[in-house]
Amino acid sequence: MRLPVDPTAAYLVVLLWTSLPFTPAEPVLVLGGSWSATGALWLPLVIAASAVGSLISDLVKYAVGWYAGPALLARLRRRPAGARAADWVEARMRTAGAGVIVPSYFVPVGVVVSTVLCGALRLPVGAVVRASIVGAVLWSAMYVLIGYAGGRVTGDPLLGLAIGMPAALVLGALLARRARARSAEDRQRAAAATPPVSDPGSP
């Protein structure tokens, strides 16, 4: 199947789409990887375009957090997924700082919370950029390679997308389950470490 647009335009679509804050980009990455399996696109360049776009998106969210972080985090916490991600990120940010951005890429809504929180806490932009580059490259490579595998198996980029997206959704569900379990464990440890409040009237 022939790529319906010029390869340069396809790379730009990947870059621009992933640079949009608060927009799911996984389908675009899976499709880009699937087209790479046909030779129409160069796999490393698809990953690079996605990583650059993701870095831009992270910096936008960091800026949003800098100016409106508390209000935005309060809105995110109204949703169960947002509240879980906030708990997960905040528990790890105490020790990892901006480095929490790397694993948060693999937690639903996690990278949104982590980058906004980094801005709200005024963490150094250099540390945020370094962590975002690592997380963006790993995350982009994972989803693009899922699409690539689907394209290689089927020999058709659209069928590759049809196979790759369910695999990506299953992977996302597994990561979400793991994040919920880790968040629950963190809350239990925090509760166990909190000393009981003594009764002022007791001897």
mmCIF file of C-alpha atoms in Angstrom:
data_model
loop_
_atom_site.group_PDB
_atom_site.id
_atom_site.type_symbol
_atom_site.label_atom_id
_atom_site.label_comp_id
_atom_site.label_asym_id
_atom_site.label_seq_id
_atom_site.Cartn_x
_atom_site.Cartn_y
_atom_site.Cartn_z
ATOM 1 C CA MET A 1 0.000 0.000 0.000
ATOM 2 C CA ARG A 2 1.287 3.442 -0.983
ATOM 3 C CA LEU A 3 1.753 6.102 1.692
ATOM 4 C CA PRO A 4 -1.065 8.633 1.034
ATOM 5 C CA VAL A 5 1.131 11.675 1.799
ATOM 6 C CA ASP A 6 4.728 12.706 1.269
ATOM 7 C CA PRO A 7 7.030 11.120 3.900
ATOM 8 C CA THR A 8 8.118 14.585 5.080
ATOM 9 C CA ALA A 9 4.474 15.471 5.704
ATOM 10 C CA ALA A 10 4.000 12.214 7.610
ATOM 11 C CA TYR A 11 6.920 12.990 9.925
ATOM 12 C CA LEU A 12 5.513 16.490 10.481
ATOM 13 C CA VAL A 13 2.107 15.042 11.349
ATOM 14 C CA VAL A 14 3.731 12.812 13.979
ATOM 15 C CA LEU A 15 5.715 15.732 15.403
ATOM 16 C CA LEU A 16 2.774 18.159 15.458
ATOM 17 C CA TRP A 17 0.296 15.646 16.845
ATOM 18 C CA THR A 18 2.552 14.576 19.710
ATOM 19 C CA SER A 19 3.306 18.232 20.507
ATOM 20 C CA LEU A 20 -0.371 18.882 21.303
ATOM 21 C CA PRO A 21 -0.778 18.886 25.111
ATOM 22 C CA PHE A 22 -3.505 16.720 26.640
ATOM 23 C CA THR A 23 -4.082 14.832 23.344
ATOM 24 C CA PRO A 24 -3.674 11.024 23.123
ATOM 25 C CA ALA A 25 -0.946 10.303 20.575
ATOM 26 C CA GLU A 26 -0.644 6.503 20.750
ATOM 27 C CA PRO A 27 -2.751 5.776 17.607
ATOM 28 C CA VAL A 28 -0.545 8.089 15.534
ATOM 29 C CA LEU A 29 2.608 6.399 16.821
ATOM 30 C CA VAL A 30 1.269 2.910 16.177
ATOM 31 C CA LEU A 31 0.247 3.910 12.645
ATOM 32 C CA GLY A 32 3.627 5.526 12.020
ATOM 33 C CA GLY A 33 5.373 2.374 13.150
ATOM 34 C CA SER A 34 3.124 0.255 10.956
ATOM 35 C CA TRP A 35 3.979 2.356 7.895
ATOM 36 C CA SER A 36 7.667 2.027 8.814
ATOM 37 C CA ALA A 37 7.339 -1.737 8.495
ATOM 38 C CA THR A 38 6.481 -1.271 4.792
ATOM 39 C CA GLY A 39 9.568 0.868 4.163
ATOM 40 C CA ALA A 40 7.493 3.986 3.460
ATOM 41 C CA LEU A 41 8.865 5.708 6.572
ATOM 42 C CA TRP A 42 12.191 5.420 8.369
ATOM 43 C CA LEU A 43 11.607 3.940 11.817
ATOM 44 C CA PRO A 44 14.250 5.979 13.738
ATOM 45 C CA LEU A 45 12.916 9.225 12.257
ATOM 46 C CA VAL A 46 9.342 8.398 13.321
ATOM 47 C CA ILE A 47 10.591 7.819 16.877
ATOM 48 C CA ALA A 48 12.661 11.024 16.767
ATOM 49 C CA ALA A 49 9.723 13.109 15.483
ATOM 50 C CA SER A 50 7.499 11.726 18.223
ATOM 51 C CA ALA A 51 10.095 12.352 20.922
ATOM 52 C CA VAL A 52 10.635 15.959 19.818
ATOM 53 C CA GLY A 53 6.885 16.576 19.738
ATOM 54 C CA SER A 54 6.488 15.023 23.181
ATOM 55 C CA LEU A 55 9.254 17.241 24.568
ATOM 56 C CA ILE A 56 7.467 20.317 23.214
ATOM 57 C CA SER A 57 4.221 19.103 24.792
ATOM 58 C CA ASP A 58 5.944 18.554 28.136
ATOM 59 C CA LEU A 59 7.409 22.050 28.113
ATOM 60 C CA VAL A 60 3.971 23.525 27.385
ATOM 61 C CA LYS A 61 2.495 21.574 30.309
ATOM 62 C CA TYR A 62 5.415 22.673 32.488
ATOM 63 C CA ALA A 63 4.639 26.299 31.618
ATOM 64 C CA VAL A 64 0.951 25.735 32.364
ATOM 65 C CA GLY A 65 1.934 24.264 35.733
ATOM 66 C CA TRP A 66 4.200 27.238 36.439
ATOM 67 C CA TYR A 67 1.323 29.693 36.054
ATOM 68 C CA ALA A 68 -1.791 27.645 36.886
ATOM 69 C CA GLY A 69 -0.583 24.379 38.440
ATOM 70 C CA PRO A 70 -2.673 24.194 41.637
ATOM 71 C CA ALA A 71 -5.959 24.906 39.840
ATOM 72 C CA LEU A 72 -5.217 22.417 37.055
ATOM 73 C CA LEU A 73 -4.148 19.684 39.474
ATOM 74 C CA ALA A 74 -7.360 20.237 41.441
ATOM 75 C CA ARG A 75 -9.336 19.651 38.242
ATOM 76 C CA LEU A 76 -7.316 16.516 37.411
ATOM 77 C CA ARG A 77 -7.963 15.115 40.886
ATOM 78 C CA ARG A 78 -11.705 15.203 40.237
ATOM 79 C CA ARG A 79 -11.244 12.265 37.849
ATOM 80 C CA PRO A 80 -10.291 8.868 39.328
ATOM 81 C CA ALA A 81 -7.455 8.364 36.823
ATOM 82 C CA GLY A 82 -6.147 11.851 37.523
ATOM 83 C CA ALA A 83 -6.279 11.350 41.290
ATOM 84 C CA ARG A 84 -4.416 8.035 41.031
ATOM 85 C CA ALA A 85 -1.781 9.590 38.787
ATOM 86 C CA ALA A 86 -1.362 12.547 41.145
ATOM 87 C CA ASP A 87 -0.873 10.252 44.141
ATOM 88 C CA TRP A 88 1.614 8.129 42.186
ATOM 89 C CA VAL A 89 3.627 11.101 40.931
ATOM 90 C CA GLU A 90 3.665 13.016 44.210
ATOM 91 C CA ALA A 91 4.867 9.951 46.153
ATOM 92 C CA ARG A 92 7.844 9.548 43.821
ATOM 93 C CA MET A 93 8.634 13.207 43.283
ATOM 94 C CA ARG A 94 9.736 13.488 46.913
ATOM 95 C CA THR A 95 12.816 11.404 46.107
ATOM 96 C CA ALA A 96 13.147 11.534 42.306
ATOM 97 C CA GLY A 97 12.370 15.200 41.628
ATOM 98 C CA ALA A 98 11.964 15.892 37.905
ATOM 99 C CA GLY A 99 13.191 12.348 37.210
ATOM 100 C CA VAL A 100 9.666 11.132 37.954
ATOM 101 C CA ILE A 101 8.743 12.276 34.444
ATOM 102 C CA VAL A 102 10.496 9.221 32.947
ATOM 103 C CA PRO A 103 8.335 6.480 34.543
ATOM 104 C CA SER A 104 5.240 8.720 34.493
ATOM 105 C CA TYR A 105 5.180 8.402 30.700
ATOM 106 C CA PHE A 106 4.012 4.826 31.251
ATOM 107 C CA VAL A 107 1.239 5.676 33.742
ATOM 108 C CA PRO A 108 -2.116 6.852 32.344
ATOM 109 C CA VAL A 109 -2.301 10.659 32.711
ATOM 110 C CA GLY A 110 1.019 10.417 34.577
ATOM 111 C CA VAL A 111 3.112 12.620 32.298
ATOM 112 C CA VAL A 112 0.429 15.317 32.397
ATOM 113 C CA VAL A 113 0.464 15.356 36.192
ATOM 114 C CA SER A 114 4.246 15.142 36.506
ATOM 115 C CA THR A 115 5.054 17.962 34.095
ATOM 116 C CA VAL A 116 2.334 20.234 35.487
ATOM 117 C CA LEU A 117 3.520 19.491 39.021
ATOM 118 C CA CYS A 118 7.139 20.190 38.072
ATOM 119 C CA GLY A 119 6.024 23.606 36.861
ATOM 120 C CA ALA A 120 3.873 24.258 39.926
ATOM 121 C CA LEU A 121 6.828 23.417 42.188
ATOM 122 C CA ARG A 122 9.188 25.582 40.091
ATOM 123 C CA LEU A 123 11.629 22.739 39.470
ATOM 124 C CA PRO A 124 14.593 23.693 37.238
ATOM 125 C CA VAL A 125 13.661 23.578 33.570
ATOM 126 C CA GLY A 126 16.966 21.899 32.686
ATOM 127 C CA ALA A 127 16.169 18.885 34.878
ATOM 128 C CA VAL A 128 12.677 18.718 33.381
ATOM 129 C CA VAL A 129 14.067 18.783 29.830
ATOM 130 C CA ARG A 130 16.572 15.999 30.543
ATOM 131 C CA ALA A 131 13.963 13.742 32.137
ATOM 132 C CA SER A 132 11.436 14.489 29.419
ATOM 133 C CA ILE A 133 13.877 13.583 26.648
ATOM 134 C CA VAL A 134 14.556 10.183 28.215
ATOM 135 C CA GLY A 135 10.883 9.471 28.884
ATOM 136 C CA ALA A 136 9.758 10.704 25.462
ATOM 137 C CA VAL A 137 12.288 8.559 23.596
ATOM 138 C CA LEU A 138 11.417 5.398 25.563
ATOM 139 C CA TRP A 139 7.654 5.975 25.278
ATOM 140 C CA SER A 140 7.831 6.826 21.562
ATOM 141 C CA ALA A 141 9.989 3.810 20.806
ATOM 142 C CA MET A 142 7.606 1.474 22.641
ATOM 143 C CA TYR A 143 4.468 2.501 20.770
ATOM 144 C CA VAL A 144 6.142 2.930 17.381
ATOM 145 C CA LEU A 145 7.670 -0.541 17.703
ATOM 146 C CA ILE A 146 4.248 -1.990 18.578
ATOM 147 C CA GLY A 147 2.979 -0.595 15.287
ATOM 148 C CA TYR A 148 6.081 -1.797 13.469
ATOM 149 C CA ALA A 149 5.528 -5.332 14.745
ATOM 150 C CA GLY A 150 1.891 -5.225 13.611
ATOM 151 C CA GLY A 151 2.926 -4.007 10.159
ATOM 152 C CA ARG A 152 5.576 -6.700 9.825
ATOM 153 C CA VAL A 153 3.162 -9.437 10.802
ATOM 154 C CA THR A 154 0.369 -8.342 8.441
ATOM 155 C CA GLY A 155 2.305 -6.681 5.632
ATOM 156 C CA ASP A 156 -0.368 -3.978 5.577
ATOM 157 C CA PRO A 157 -0.106 -0.701 7.543
ATOM 158 C CA LEU A 158 -3.830 -0.445 8.258
ATOM 159 C CA LEU A 159 -4.038 -4.060 9.409
ATOM 160 C CA GLY A 160 -0.916 -3.377 11.428
ATOM 161 C CA LEU A 161 -2.775 -0.525 13.126
ATOM 162 C CA ALA A 162 -5.749 -2.829 13.714
ATOM 163 C CA ILE A 163 -3.463 -5.306 15.478
ATOM 164 C CA GLY A 164 -1.203 -2.782 17.153
ATOM 165 C CA MET A 165 -3.892 -0.648 18.798
ATOM 166 C CA PRO A 166 -5.467 -3.504 20.808
ATOM 167 C CA ALA A 167 -1.966 -4.502 21.901
ATOM 168 C CA ALA A 168 -1.295 -0.894 22.946
ATOM 169 C CA LEU A 169 -4.610 -0.753 24.840
ATOM 170 C CA VAL A 170 -3.834 -3.992 26.667
ATOM 171 C CA LEU A 171 -0.389 -2.657 27.553
ATOM 172 C CA GLY A 172 -1.946 0.585 28.785
ATOM 173 C CA ALA A 173 -4.436 -1.350 30.934
ATOM 174 C CA LEU A 174 -1.620 -3.403 32.465
ATOM 175 C CA LEU A 175 0.368 -0.262 33.233
ATOM 176 C CA ALA A 176 -2.714 1.355 34.777
ATOM 177 C CA ARG A 177 -3.306 -1.705 36.972
ATOM 178 C CA ARG A 178 0.307 -1.681 38.091
ATOM 179 C CA ALA A 179 0.111 2.042 38.872
ATOM 180 C CA ARG A 180 -3.035 1.506 40.977
ATOM 181 C CA ALA A 181 -1.345 -1.308 42.887
ATOM 182 C CA ARG A 182 1.791 0.768 43.502
ATOM 183 C CA SER A 183 -0.305 3.752 44.596
ATOM 184 C CA ALA A 184 -2.211 1.576 47.078
ATOM 185 C CA GLU A 185 1.072 0.179 48.435
ATOM 186 C CA ASP A 186 2.440 3.722 48.845
ATOM 187 C CA ARG A 187 -0.658 4.777 50.786
ATOM 188 C CA GLN A 188 -0.388 1.722 53.041
ATOM 189 C CA ARG A 189 3.294 2.432 53.741
ATOM 190 C CA ALA A 190 2.547 6.077 54.446
ATOM 191 C CA ALA A 191 -0.257 5.101 56.830
ATOM 192 C CA ALA A 192 1.972 2.580 58.605
ATOM 193 C CA ALA A 193 4.752 5.152 58.981
ATOM 194 C CA THR A 194 2.435 7.769 60.471
ATOM 195 C CA PRO A 195 2.545 7.595 64.288
ATOM 196 C CA PRO A 196 -0.828 7.292 66.011
ATOM 197 C CA VAL A 197 -2.217 10.467 67.517
ATOM 198 C CA SER A 198 -2.299 10.160 71.281
ATOM 199 C CA ASP A 199 -5.328 11.190 73.292
ATOM 200 C CA PRO A 200 -4.466 14.406 75.188
ATOM 201 C CA GLY A 201 -6.664 13.298 78.086
ATOM 202 C CA SER A 202 -4.981 9.946 78.549
ATOM 203 C CA PRO A 203 -2.340 9.546 81.306
#
